[in-house]
Protein backbone atom coordinates (compact mmCIF):
# COMPACT_ATOMS: atom_id res chain seq x y z
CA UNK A 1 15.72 1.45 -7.40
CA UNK A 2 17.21 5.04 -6.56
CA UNK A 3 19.30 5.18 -3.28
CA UNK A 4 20.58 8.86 -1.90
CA UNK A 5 23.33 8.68 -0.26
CA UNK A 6 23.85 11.86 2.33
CA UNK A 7 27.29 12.53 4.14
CA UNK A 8 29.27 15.90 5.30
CA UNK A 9 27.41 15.96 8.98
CA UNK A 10 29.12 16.12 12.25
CA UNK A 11 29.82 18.29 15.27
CA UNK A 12 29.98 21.69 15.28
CA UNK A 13 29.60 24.67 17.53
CA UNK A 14 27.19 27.86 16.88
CA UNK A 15 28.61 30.27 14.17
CA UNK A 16 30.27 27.18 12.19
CA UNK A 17 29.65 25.81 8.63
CA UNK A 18 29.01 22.62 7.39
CA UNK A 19 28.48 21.44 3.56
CA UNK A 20 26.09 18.44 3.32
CA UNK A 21 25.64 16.55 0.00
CA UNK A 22 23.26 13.80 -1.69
CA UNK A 23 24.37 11.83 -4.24
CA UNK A 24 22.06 9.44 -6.08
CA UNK A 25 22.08 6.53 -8.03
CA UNK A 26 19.77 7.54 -10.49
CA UNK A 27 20.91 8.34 -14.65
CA UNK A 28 17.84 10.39 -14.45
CA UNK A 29 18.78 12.70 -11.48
CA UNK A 30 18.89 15.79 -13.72
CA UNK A 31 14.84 14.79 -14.25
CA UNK A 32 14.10 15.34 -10.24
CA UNK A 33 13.39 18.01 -7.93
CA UNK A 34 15.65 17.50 -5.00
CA UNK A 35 14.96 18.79 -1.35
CA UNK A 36 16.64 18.64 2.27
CA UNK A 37 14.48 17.57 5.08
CA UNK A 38 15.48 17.53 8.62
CA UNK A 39 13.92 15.48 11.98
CA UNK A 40 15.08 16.48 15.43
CA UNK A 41 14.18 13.90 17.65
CA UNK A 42 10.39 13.22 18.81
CA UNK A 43 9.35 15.77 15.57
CA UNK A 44 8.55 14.81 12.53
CA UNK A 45 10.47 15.53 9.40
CA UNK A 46 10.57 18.70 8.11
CA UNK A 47 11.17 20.87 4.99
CA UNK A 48 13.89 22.52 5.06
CA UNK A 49 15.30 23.44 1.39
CA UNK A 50 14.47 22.68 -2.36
CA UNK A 51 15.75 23.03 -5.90
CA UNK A 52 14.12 22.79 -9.17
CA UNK A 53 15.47 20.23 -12.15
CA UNK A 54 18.01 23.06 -13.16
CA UNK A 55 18.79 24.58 -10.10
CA UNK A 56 18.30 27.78 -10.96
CA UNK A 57 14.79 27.98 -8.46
CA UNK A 58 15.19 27.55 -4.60
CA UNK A 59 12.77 27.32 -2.06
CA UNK A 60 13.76 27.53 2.02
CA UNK A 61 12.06 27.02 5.22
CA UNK A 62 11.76 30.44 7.14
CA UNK A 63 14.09 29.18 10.04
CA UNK A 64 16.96 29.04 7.67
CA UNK A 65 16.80 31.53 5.02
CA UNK A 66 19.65 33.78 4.59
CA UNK A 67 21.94 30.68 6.23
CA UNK A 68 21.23 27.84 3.75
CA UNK A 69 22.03 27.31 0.44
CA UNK A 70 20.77 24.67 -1.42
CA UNK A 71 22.60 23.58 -4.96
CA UNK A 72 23.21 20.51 -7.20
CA UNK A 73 25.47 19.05 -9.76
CA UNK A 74 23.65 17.17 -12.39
CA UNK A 75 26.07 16.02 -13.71
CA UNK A 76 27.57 14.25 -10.88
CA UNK A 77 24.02 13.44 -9.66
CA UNK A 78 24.17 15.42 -6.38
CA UNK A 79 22.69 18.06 -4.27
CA UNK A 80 24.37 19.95 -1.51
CA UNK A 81 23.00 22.01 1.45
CA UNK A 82 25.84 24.77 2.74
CA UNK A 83 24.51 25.86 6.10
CA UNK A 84 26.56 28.73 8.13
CA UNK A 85 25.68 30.27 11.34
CA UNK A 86 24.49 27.29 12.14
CA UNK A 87 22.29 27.48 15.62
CA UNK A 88 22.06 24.54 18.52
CA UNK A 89 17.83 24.48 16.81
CA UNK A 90 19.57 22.97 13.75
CA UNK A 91 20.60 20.23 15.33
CA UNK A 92 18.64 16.90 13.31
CA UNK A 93 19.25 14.36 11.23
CA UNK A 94 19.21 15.60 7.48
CA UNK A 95 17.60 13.92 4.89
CA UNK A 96 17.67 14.47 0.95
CA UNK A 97 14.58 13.40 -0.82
CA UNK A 98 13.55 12.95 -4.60
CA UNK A 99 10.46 14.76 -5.77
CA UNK A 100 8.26 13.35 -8.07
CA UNK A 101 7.34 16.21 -11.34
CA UNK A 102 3.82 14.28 -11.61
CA UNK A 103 2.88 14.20 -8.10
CA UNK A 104 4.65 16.46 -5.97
CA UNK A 105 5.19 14.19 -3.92
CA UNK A 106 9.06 13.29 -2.33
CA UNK A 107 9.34 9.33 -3.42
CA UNK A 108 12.83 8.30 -2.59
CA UNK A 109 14.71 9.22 0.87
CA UNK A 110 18.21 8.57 2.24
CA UNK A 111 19.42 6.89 5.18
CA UNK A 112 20.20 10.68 6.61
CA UNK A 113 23.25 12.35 7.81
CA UNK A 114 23.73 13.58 11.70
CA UNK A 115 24.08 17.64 12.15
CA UNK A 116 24.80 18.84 16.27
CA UNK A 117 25.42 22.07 16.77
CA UNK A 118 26.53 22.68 19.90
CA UNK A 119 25.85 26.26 22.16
């Protein structure tokens, strides 16, 4: 019963930064790959960012490299996203998501936190 709890979206207008973060409820957090989705409306959710166990491997979606970073804090069992020049095609709602080592596949999703970027 992991929950991911996202926050640090908003309003903002091109150019600007904003510092999303993910924290879980999970004593094995430091166990997961982590990774940042986003979903604009009437498009389905999409990679955006991901981070191995450590943190020291990072993976982006072409759209956002050189903006994004993508961390985490183990031992505060969170990840963070730090987007800059952020551009009105940002705008989504942002997701974190827990990756499964076994599988691959991304088992446990938050409730999402709203990013508008406005031109």
């Amino acid at each position: 019963q992991v929950r991911l709890v996202e926050s640090g979206g908003g309003l903002v207008q091109a150019g600007g930064s904003l510092r999303l973060s993910c924290v879980a409820s999970e004593r094995t957090f430091s166990g997961y790959r982590m990774a940042w989705f986003r979903q604009a409306p009437g498009k389905e959710r999409e990679f955006v960012a991901g981070i191995n166990r450590s943190g020291d491997s990072t993976s982006y979606t072409d759209s956002v490299k050189d903006r994004f970073t993508i961390s985490r804090d183990n031992a505060k069992n969170t990840v963070f996203l730090e987007m800059n020049n952020l551009k009105p095609e940002d705008t989504a709602v942002y997701y974190c998501a827990r990756r499964r080592l076994a599988t691959g596949q991304y088992d446990s999703w938050g409730q999402g936190t709203q990013v508008t970027v406005s031109s």
